[in-house]
XYZ file of C-alpha atoms in Angstrom:
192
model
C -73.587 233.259 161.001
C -71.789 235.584 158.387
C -71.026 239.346 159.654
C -73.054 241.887 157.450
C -72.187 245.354 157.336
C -75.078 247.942 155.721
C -74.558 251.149 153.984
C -72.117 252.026 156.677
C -71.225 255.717 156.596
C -68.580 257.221 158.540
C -67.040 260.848 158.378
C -64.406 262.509 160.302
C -65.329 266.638 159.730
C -65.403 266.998 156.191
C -63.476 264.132 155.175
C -65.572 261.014 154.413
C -63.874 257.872 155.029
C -66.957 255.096 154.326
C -69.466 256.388 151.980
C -72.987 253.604 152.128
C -70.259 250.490 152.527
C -72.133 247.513 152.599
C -70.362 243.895 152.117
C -71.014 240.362 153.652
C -68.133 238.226 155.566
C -68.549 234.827 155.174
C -69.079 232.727 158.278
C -65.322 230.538 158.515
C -63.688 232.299 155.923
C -60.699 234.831 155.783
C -61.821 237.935 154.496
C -59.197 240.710 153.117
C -60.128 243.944 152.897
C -57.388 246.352 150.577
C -57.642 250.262 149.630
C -55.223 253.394 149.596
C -54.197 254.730 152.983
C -57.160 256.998 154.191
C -60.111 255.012 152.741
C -61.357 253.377 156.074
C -60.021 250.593 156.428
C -58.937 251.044 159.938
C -62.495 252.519 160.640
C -63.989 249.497 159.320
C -62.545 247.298 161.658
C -62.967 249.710 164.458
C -66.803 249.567 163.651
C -67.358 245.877 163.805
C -65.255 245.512 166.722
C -67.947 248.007 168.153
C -65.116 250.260 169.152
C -66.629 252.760 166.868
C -70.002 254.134 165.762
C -71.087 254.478 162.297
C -72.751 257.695 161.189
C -75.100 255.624 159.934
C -75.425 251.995 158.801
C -75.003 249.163 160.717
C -73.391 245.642 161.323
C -75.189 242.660 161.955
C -73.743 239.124 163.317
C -71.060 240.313 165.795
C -73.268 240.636 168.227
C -72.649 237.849 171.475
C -69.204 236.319 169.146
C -66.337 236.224 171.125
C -63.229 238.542 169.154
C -59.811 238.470 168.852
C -57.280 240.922 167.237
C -54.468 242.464 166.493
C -54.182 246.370 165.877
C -51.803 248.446 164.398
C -50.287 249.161 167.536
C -48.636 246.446 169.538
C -51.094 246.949 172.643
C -48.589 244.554 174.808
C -48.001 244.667 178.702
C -44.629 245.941 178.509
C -42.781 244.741 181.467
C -44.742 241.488 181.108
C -42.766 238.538 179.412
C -44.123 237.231 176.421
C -45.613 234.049 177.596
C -47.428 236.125 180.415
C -48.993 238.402 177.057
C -49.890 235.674 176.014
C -51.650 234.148 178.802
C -53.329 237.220 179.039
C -55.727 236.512 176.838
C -55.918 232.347 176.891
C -57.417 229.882 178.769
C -56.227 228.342 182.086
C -53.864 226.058 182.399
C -52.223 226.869 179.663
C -48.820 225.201 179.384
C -45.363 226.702 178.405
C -45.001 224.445 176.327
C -47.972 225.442 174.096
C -46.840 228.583 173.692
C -43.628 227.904 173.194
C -44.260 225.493 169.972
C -46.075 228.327 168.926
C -43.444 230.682 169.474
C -41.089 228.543 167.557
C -43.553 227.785 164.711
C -43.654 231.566 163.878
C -39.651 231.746 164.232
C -39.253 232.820 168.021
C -36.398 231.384 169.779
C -37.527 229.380 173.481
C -35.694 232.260 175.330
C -38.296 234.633 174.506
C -40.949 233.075 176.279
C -39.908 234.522 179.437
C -38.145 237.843 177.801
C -39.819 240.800 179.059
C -41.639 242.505 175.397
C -40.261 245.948 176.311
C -36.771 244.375 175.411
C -37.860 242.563 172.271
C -36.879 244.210 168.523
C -40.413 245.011 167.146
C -40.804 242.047 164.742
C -40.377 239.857 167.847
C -42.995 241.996 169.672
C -45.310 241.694 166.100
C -45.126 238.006 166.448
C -46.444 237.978 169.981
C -49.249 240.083 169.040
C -49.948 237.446 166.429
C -49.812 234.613 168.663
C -51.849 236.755 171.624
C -54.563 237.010 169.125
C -54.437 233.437 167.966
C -54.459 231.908 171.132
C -57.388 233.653 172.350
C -60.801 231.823 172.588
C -62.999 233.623 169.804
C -64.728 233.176 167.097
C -64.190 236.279 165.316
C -60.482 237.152 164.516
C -59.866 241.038 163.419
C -56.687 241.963 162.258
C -55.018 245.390 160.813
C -51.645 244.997 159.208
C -50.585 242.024 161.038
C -47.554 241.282 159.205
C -45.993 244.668 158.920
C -42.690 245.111 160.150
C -41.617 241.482 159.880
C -39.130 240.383 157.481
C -39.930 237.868 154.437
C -38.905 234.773 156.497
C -40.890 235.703 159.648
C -43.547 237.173 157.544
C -43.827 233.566 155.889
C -43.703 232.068 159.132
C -46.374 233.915 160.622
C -48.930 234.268 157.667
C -48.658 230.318 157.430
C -49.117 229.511 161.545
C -52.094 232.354 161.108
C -53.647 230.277 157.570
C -53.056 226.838 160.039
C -54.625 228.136 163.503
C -57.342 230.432 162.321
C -58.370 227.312 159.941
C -62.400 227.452 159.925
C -62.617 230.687 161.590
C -64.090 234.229 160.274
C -61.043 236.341 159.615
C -61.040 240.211 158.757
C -57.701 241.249 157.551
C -56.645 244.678 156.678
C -53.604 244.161 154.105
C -51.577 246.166 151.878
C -50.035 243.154 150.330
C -52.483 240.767 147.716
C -49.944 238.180 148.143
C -50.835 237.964 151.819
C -54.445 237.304 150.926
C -53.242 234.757 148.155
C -51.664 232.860 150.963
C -54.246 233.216 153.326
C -56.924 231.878 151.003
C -58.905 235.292 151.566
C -61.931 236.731 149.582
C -60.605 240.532 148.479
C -63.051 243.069 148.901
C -61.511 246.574 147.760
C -62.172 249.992 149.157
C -61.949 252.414 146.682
């Protein structure tokens, strides 16, 4: 069932950040969503997440899916290790040695998996987030700058374990970067 958002308006005081948005996301497809800084992108996402309420408008076919994502913001456990993080969020029984092939496939060495995150540099921290939100059982994944502060060869690493495990999934993205999109295999939608 494809996600539908309807003339959504949303307004913080006098500044209006989604002005009668409407757009359609494709049922197992990667969606990217680009605009200047301040145009609602954030917002967006926070509305179909149903972490926010439009003004007016409203989104159809998230309703009852099962969501994943990845904010801004790191949101980890911090004295948890990164396996636990991950775990978090997974199903039982999960082995170490699934997450650690996933760690590794996104460029994080085996000795992370039981390094607390609160001692990781913050691309190693990013990449958890990643895999937290991967790992997870949904059928929506949501996801707002995932690849910022990650170099080029960890940024690679990630976008192309995100393109192969999200495979047949609906993906929101929230880039800055068309190339990311290009990779991805994403449908652009631009917020102007």
């Amino acid at each position: 069932m494809a996600v539908e958002l309807f003339e959504i308006c949303k307004a913080y005081g006098a500044n209006i950040v989604l002005d009668n948005f409407s757009c359609r996301i494709e049922e197992g497809a990667v969606t990217c969503i680009m605009g200047p800084s301040g145009r609602g992108k954030t917002t967006l996402l926070r509305i179909m997440l149903g972490l926010e309420q439009p003004d007016s408008g409203r989104v159809t076919g998230m309703s009852g899916r099962r969501k994943s994502a990845v904010f801004q913001e790191d949101r980890l456990c911090d004295n948890l290790s990164a396996a636990s993080n991950i775990r978090l969020v997974c199903r039982k029984g999960m082995r170490n040695e699934e997450i650690e092939a996933a760690m590794s496939a996104v460029g994080l060495a085996s000795d992370c998996l039981n390094q607390t995150v609160r001692s990781m540099s913050g691309g190693q921290r990013r990449r958890v987030v990643i895999l937290r939100a991967l790992m997870a059982d949904y059928d929506v994944l949501v996801m707002d700058e995932p690849f910022k502060e990650l170099d080029v060869e960890a940024k690679e690493k990630a976008i192309l374990h995100t393109r192969e495990h999200s495979l047949g999934k609906t993906v929101v993205f929230v880039t800055h970067d068309e190339s990311e999109c290009d990779i991805l295999g994403g449908r652009l939608i631009r917020l102007e």
